[in-house]
mmCIF file of C-alpha atoms in Angstrom:
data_model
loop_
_atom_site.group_PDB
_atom_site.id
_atom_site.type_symbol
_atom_site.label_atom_id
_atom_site.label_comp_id
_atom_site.label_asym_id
_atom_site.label_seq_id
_atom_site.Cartn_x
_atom_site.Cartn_y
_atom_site.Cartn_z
ATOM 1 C CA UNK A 1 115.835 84.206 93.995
ATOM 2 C CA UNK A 2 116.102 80.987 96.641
ATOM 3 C CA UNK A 3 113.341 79.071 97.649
ATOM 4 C CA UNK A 4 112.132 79.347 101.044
ATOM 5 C CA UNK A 5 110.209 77.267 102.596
ATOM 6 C CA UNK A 6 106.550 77.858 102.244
ATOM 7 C CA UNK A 7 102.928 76.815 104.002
ATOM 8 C CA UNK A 8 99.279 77.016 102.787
ATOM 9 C CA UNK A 9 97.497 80.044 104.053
ATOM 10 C CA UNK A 10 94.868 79.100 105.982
ATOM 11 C CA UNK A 11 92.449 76.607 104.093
ATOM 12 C CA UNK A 12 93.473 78.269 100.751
ATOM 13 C CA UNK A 13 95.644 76.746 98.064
ATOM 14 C CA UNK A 14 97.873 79.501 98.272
ATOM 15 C CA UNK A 15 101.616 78.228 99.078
ATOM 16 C CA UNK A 16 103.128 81.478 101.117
ATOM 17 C CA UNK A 17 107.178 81.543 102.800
ATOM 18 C CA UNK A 18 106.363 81.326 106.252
ATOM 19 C CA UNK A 19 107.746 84.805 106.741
ATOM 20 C CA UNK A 20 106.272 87.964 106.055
ATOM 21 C CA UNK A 21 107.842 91.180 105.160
ATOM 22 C CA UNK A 22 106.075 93.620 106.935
ATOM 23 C CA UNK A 23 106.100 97.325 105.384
ATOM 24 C CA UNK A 24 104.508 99.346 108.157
ATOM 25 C CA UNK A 25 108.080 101.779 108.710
ATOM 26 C CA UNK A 26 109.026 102.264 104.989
ATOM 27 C CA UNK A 27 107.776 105.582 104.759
ATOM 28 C CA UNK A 28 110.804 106.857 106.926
ATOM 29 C CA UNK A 29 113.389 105.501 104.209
ATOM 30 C CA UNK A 30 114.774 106.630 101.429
ATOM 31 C CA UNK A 31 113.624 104.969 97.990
ATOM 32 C CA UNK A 32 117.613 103.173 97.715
ATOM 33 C CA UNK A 33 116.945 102.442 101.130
ATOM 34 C CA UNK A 34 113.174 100.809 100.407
ATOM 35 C CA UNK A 35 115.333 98.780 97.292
ATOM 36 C CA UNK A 36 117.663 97.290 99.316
ATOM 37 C CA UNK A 37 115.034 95.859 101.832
ATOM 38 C CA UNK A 38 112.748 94.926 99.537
ATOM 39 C CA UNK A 39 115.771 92.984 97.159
ATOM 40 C CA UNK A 40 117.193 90.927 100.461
ATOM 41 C CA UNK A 41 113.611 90.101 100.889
ATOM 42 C CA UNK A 42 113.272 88.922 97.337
ATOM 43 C CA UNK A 43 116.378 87.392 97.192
ATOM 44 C CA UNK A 44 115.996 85.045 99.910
ATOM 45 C CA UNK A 45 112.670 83.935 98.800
ATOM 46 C CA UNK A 46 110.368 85.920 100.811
ATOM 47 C CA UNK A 47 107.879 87.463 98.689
ATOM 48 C CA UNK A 48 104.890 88.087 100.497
ATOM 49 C CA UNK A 49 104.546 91.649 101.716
ATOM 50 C CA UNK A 50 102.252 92.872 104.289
ATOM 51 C CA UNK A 51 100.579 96.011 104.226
ATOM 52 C CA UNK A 52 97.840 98.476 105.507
ATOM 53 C CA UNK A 53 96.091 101.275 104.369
ATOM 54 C CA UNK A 54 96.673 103.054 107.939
ATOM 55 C CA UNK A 55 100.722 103.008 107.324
ATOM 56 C CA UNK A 56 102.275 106.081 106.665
ATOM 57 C CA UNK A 57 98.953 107.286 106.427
ATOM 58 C CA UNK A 58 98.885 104.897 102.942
ATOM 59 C CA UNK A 59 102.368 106.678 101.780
ATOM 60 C CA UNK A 60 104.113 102.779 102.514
ATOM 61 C CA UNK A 61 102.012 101.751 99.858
ATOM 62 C CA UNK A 62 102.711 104.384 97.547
ATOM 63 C CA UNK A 63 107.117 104.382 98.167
ATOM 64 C CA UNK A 64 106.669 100.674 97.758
ATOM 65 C CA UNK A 65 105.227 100.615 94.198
ATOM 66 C CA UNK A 66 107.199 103.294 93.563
ATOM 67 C CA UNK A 67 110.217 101.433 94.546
ATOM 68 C CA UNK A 68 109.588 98.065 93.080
ATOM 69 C CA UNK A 69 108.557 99.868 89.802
ATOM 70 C CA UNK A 70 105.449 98.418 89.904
ATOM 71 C CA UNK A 71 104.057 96.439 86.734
ATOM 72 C CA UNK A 72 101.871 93.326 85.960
ATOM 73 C CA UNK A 73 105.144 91.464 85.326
ATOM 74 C CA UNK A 74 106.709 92.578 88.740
ATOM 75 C CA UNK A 75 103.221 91.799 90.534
ATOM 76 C CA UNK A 76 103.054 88.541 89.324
ATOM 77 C CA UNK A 77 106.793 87.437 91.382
ATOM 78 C CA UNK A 78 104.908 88.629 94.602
ATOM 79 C CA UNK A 79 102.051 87.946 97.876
ATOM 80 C CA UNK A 80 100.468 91.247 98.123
ATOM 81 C CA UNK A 81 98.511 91.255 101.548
ATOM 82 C CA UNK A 82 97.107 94.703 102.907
ATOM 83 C CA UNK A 83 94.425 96.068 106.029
ATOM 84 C CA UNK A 84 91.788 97.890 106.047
ATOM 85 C CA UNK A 85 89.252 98.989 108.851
ATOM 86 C CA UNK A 86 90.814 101.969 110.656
ATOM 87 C CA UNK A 87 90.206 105.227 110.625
ATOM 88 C CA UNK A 88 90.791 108.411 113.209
ATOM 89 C CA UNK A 89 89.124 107.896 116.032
ATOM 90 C CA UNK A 90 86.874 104.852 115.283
ATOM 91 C CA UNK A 91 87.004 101.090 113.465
ATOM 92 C CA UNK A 92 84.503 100.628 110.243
ATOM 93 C CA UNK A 93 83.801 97.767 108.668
ATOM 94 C CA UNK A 94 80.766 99.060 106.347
ATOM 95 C CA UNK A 95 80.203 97.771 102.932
ATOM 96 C CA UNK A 96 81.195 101.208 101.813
ATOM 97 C CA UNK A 97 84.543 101.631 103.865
ATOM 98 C CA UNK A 98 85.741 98.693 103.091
ATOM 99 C CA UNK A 99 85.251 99.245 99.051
ATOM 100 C CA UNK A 100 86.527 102.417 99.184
ATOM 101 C CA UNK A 101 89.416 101.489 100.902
ATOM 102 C CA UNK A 102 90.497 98.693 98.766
ATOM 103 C CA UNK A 103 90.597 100.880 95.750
ATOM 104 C CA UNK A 104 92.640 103.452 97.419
ATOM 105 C CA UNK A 105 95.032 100.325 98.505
ATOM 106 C CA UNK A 106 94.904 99.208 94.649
ATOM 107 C CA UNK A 107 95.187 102.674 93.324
ATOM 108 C CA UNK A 108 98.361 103.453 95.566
ATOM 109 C CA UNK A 109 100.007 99.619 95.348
ATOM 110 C CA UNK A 110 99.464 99.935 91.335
ATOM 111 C CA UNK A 111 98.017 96.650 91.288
ATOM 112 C CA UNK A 112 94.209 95.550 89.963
ATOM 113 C CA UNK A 113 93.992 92.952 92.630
ATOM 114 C CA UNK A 114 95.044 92.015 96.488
ATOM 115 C CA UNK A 115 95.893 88.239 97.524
ATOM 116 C CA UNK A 116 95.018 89.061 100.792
ATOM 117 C CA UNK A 117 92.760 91.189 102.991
ATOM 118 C CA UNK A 118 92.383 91.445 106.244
ATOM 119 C CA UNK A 119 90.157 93.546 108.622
ATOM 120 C CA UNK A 120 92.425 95.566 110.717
ATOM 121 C CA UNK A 121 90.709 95.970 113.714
ATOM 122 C CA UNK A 122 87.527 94.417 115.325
ATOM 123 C CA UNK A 123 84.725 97.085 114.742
ATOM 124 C CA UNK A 124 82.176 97.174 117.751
ATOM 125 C CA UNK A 125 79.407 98.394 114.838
ATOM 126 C CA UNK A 126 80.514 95.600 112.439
ATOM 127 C CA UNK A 127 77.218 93.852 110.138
ATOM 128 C CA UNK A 128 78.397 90.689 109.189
ATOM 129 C CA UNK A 129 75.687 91.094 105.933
ATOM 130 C CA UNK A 130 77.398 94.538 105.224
ATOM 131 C CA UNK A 131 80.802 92.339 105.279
ATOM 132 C CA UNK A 132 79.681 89.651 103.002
ATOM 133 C CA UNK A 133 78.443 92.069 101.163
ATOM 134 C CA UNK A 134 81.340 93.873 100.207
ATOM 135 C CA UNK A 135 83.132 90.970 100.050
ATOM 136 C CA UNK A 136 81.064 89.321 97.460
ATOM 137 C CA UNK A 137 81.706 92.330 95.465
ATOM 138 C CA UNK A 138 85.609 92.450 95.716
ATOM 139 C CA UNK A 139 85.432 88.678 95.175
ATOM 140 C CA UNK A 140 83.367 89.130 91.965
ATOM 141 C CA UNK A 141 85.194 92.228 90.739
ATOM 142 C CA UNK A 142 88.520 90.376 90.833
ATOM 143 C CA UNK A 143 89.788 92.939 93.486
ATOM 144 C CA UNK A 144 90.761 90.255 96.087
ATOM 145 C CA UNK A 145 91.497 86.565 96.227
ATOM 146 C CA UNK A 146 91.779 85.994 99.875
ATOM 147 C CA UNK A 147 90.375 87.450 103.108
ATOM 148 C CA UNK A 148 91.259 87.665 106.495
ATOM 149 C CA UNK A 149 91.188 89.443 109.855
ATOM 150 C CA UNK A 150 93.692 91.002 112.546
ATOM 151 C CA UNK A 151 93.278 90.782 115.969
ATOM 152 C CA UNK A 152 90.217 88.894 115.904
ATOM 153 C CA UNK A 153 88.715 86.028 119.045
ATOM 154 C CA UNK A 154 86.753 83.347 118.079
ATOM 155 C CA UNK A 155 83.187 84.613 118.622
ATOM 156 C CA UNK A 156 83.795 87.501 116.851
ATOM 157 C CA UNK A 157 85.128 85.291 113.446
ATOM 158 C CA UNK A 158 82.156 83.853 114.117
ATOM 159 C CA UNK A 159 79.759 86.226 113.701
ATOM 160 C CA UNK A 160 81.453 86.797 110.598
ATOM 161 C CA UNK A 161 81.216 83.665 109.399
ATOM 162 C CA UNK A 162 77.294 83.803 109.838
ATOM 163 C CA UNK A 163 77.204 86.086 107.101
ATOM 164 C CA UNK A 164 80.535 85.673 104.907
ATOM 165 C CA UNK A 165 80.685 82.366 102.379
ATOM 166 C CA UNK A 166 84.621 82.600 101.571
ATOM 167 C CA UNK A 167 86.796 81.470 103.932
ATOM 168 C CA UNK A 168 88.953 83.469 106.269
ATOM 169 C CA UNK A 169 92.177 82.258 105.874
ATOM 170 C CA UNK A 170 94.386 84.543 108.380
ATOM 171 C CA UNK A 171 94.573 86.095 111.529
ATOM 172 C CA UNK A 172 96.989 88.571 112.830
ATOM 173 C CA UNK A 173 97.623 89.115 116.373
ATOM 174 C CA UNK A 174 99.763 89.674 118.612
ATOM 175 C CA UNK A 175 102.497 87.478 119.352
ATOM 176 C CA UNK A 176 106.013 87.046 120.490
ATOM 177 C CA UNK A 177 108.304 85.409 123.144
ATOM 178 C CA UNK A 178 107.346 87.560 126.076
ATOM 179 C CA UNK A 179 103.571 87.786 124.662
ATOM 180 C CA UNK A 180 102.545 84.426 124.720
ATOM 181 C CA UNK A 181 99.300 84.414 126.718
ATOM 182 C CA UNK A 182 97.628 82.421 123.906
ATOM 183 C CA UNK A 183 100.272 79.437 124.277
ATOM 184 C CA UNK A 184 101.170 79.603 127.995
ATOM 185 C CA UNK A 185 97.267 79.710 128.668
ATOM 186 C CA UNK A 186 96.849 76.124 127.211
ATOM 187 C CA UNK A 187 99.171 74.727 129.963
ATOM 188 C CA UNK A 188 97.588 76.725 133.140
ATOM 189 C CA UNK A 189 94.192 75.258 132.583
ATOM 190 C CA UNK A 190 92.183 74.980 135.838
ATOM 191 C CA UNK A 191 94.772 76.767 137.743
ATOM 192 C CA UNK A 192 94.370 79.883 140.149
ATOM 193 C CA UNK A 193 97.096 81.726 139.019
ATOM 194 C CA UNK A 194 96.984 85.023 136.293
ATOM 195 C CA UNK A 195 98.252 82.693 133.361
ATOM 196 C CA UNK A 196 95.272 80.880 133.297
ATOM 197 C CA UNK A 197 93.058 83.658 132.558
ATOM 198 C CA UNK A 198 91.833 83.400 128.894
ATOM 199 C CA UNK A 199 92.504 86.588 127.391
ATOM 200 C CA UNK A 200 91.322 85.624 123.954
ATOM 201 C CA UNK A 201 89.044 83.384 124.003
ATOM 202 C CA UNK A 202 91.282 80.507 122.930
ATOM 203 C CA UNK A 203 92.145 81.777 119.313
ATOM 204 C CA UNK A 204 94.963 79.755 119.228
ATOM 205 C CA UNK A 205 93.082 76.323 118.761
ATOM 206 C CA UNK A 206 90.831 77.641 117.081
ATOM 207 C CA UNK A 207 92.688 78.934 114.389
ATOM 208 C CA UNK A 208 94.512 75.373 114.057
ATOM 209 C CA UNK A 209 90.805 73.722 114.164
ATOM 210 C CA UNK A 210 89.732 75.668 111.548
ATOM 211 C CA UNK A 211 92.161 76.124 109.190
ATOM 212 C CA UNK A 212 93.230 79.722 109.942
ATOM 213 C CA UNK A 213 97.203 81.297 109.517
ATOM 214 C CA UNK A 214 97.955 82.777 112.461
ATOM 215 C CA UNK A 215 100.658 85.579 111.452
ATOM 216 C CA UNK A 216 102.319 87.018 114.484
ATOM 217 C CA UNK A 217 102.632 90.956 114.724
ATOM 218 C CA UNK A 218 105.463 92.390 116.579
ATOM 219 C CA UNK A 219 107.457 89.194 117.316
ATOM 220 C CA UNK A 220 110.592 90.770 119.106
ATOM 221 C CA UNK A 221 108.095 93.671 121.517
ATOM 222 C CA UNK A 222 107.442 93.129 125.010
ATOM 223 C CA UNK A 223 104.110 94.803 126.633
ATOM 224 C CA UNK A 224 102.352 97.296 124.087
ATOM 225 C CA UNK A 225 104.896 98.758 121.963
ATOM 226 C CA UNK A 226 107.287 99.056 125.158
ATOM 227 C CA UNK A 227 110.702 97.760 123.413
ATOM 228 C CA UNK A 228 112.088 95.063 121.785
ATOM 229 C CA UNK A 229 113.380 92.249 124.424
ATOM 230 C CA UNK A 230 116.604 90.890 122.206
ATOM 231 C CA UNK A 231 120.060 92.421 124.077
ATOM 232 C CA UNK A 232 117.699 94.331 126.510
ATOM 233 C CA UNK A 233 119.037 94.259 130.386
ATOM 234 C CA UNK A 234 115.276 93.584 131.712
ATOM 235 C CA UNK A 235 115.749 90.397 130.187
ATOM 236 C CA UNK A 236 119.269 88.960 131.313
ATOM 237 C CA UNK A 237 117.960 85.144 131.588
ATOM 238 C CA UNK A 238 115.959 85.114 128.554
ATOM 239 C CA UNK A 239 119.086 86.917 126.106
ATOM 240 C CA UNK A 240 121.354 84.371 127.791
ATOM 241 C CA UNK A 241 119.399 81.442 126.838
ATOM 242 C CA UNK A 242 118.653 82.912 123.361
ATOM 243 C CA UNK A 243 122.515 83.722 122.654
ATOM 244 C CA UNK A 244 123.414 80.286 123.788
ATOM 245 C CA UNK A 245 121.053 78.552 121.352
ATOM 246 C CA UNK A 246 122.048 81.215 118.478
ATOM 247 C CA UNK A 247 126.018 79.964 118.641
ATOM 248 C CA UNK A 248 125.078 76.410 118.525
ATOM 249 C CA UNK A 249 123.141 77.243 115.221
ATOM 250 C CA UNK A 250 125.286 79.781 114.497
ATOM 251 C CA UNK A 251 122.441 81.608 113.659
ATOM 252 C CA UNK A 252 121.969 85.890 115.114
ATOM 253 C CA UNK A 253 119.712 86.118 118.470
ATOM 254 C CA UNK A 254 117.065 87.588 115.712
ATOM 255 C CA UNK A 255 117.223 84.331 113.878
ATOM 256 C CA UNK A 256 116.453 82.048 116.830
ATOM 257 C CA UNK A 257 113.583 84.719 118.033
ATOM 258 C CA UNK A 258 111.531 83.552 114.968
ATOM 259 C CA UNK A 259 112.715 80.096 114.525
ATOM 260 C CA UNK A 260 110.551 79.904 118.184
ATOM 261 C CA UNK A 261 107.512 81.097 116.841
ATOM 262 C CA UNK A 262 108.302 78.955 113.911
ATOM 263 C CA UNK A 263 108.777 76.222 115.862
ATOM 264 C CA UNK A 264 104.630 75.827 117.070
ATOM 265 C CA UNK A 265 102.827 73.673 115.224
ATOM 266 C CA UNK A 266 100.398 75.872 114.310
ATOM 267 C CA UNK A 267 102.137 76.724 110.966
ATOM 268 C CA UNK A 268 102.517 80.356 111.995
ATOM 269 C CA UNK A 269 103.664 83.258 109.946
ATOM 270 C CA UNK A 270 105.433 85.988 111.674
ATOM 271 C CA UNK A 271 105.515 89.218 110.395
ATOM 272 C CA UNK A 272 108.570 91.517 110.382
ATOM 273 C CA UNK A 273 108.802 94.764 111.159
ATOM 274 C CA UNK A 274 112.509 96.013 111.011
ATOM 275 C CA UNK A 275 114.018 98.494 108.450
ATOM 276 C CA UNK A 276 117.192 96.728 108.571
ATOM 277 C CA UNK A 277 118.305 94.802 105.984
ATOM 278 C CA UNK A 278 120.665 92.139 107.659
ATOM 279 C CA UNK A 279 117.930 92.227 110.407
ATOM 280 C CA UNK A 280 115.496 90.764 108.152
ATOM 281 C CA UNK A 281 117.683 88.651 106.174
ATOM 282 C CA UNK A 282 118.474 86.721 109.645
ATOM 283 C CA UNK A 283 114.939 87.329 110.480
ATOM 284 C CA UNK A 284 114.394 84.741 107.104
ATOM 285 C CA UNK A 285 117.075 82.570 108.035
ATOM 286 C CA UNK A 286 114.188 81.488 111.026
ATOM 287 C CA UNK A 287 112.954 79.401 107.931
ATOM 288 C CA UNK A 288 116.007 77.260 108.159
ATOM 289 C CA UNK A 289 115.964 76.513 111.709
ATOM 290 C CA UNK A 290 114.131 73.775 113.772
ATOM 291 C CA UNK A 291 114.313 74.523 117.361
ATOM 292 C CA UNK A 292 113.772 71.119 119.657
ATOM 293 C CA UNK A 293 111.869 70.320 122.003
ATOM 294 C CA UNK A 294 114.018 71.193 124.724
ATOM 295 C CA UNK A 295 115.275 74.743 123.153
ATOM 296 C CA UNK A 296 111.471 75.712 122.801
ATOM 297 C CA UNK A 297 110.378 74.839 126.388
ATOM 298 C CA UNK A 298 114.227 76.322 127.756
ATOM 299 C CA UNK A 299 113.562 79.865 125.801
ATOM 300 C CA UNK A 300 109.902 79.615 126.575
ATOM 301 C CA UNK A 301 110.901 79.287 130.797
ATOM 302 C CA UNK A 302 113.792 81.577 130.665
ATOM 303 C CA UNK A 303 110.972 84.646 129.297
ATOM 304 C CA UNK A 304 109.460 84.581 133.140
ATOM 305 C CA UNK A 305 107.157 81.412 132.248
ATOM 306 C CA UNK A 306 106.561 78.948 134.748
ATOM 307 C CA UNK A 307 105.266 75.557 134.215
ATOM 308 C CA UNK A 308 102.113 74.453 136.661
#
């Protein structure tokens, strides 16, 4: 296995490769198929693996114990990171969701513990003291080391934070080269134009002032879901400008994609998505790359971005 270059999560001692594997779209492979990914992930280094209990319906958990044959000395080569928090029709972050759904996580992963959990989705009913609560519990029980949340503004960390004592040490949200309100709103401050409207309550400083990963979903999607930008004809300017920075590295278009988000200062950790095998391996070559100064601001202005 290579090394790959890693980062602390959050304010935690734990040294993660500032990629994560993503395993939301296993359950449509085969278990060779499930192998391979997982082994190019492995291989290059990358050994933290995200997961939720909401994927596949928890049957991606399930195919990929099943497919790393699944044993304390197989756990202890790997970052095991899952969700929890949705269910049909509503969010719940009780004491008693969130226990129950950690063992069913555990029981399906084969594991006795998670690195990392995150709440999935920002529950309107959410009780910080029901939170702490549970988490206190998972803490003491040895079920998980680190917690998190998805999709989460600042107020609302807060409120968790009133109530919670360990330290929440990621975020996931949203992020990509043509979603990139919570960059391009930094630059449009004061300005009457639709960048400047703060969408999110400025998560992305505050996750760098207080010590939070911020691990980009998504990072090749445009809009909601809509399609992934890379070779698409809506975005002739933006592919151009990407391809043209890919042969100078000669690096893939998929490569350079990440090596942007990679490039922020914020220590970021993207999270894959793809199937694909050579997709992610150049998706891990990002780690390799340093885009400049120049590159960043050129791909950042070629996505539709203007600077004030």
């Amino acid at each position: 296995m290579l090394a790959m270059r890693t980062i602390k999560l959050g304010s935690s001692d734990l040294d993660v490769p500032v990629v994560a594997v993503g395993m939301m779209r296993i359950n449509t492979m085969s278990k060779p198929e499930v192998q391979t990914l997982i082994g190019t992930a492995m291989d290059a280094g990358a050994n933290f693996f995200d997961h939720a209990d909401i994927y596949g319906k928890g049957t991606c958990e399930e195919i990929f114990a099943d497919a790393v044959g699944m044993s304390s000395s197989v756990r202890d080569t790997m970052i095991l990171q899952s969700k929890c928090g949705i269910r049909p029709g509503m969010f719940d972050f009780s004491k008693e969701h969130i226990l129950a759904s950690v063992d069913g996580i555990l029981k399906r992963l084969n594991t006795d513990y998670l690195d990392i959990l995150l709440l999935h989705r920002p529950d309107a009913l959410v009780e910080p003291e029901e939170v702490a609560a549970a988490f206190d519990q998972l803490e003491q029980e040895g079920k998980v080391r680190h917690f998190g949340v998805s999709n989460q503004q600042p107020r609302q960390i807060e409120l968790l934070k009133k109530s919670v004592r360990q330290p929440l040490v990621a975020n996931q949200l949203q992020l990509s080269i043509t979603n990139a309100t919570m960059i391009t709103q930094g630059f449009n401050v004061n300005m009457e134009n639709d960048e400047a409207v703060n969408r999110d309550g400025g998560i992305l400083d505050y996750c760098r002032l207080h010590d939070i990963t911020i691990q980009p979903w998504s990072p090749f999607q445009f809009g909601f879901f809509e399609g992934v930008f890379l070779d698409n004809p809506k975005f002739p300017e933006l592919n151009a400008k990407i391809d043209e920075i890919a042969a100078k590295y000669g690096v893939s278009n998929t490569t350079i994609a990440i090596a942007w988000i990679l490039r922020h200062p914020a220590k970021m950790q993207p999270v894959t998505g793809t199937t694909t095998p050579q997709r992610l391996a150049d998706c891990l070559k990002a780690a390799d790359i340093h885009l400049t100064r120049e590159e960043w601001y050129a791909i950042l202005l070629a996505a539709g971005n203007t600077l004030p």
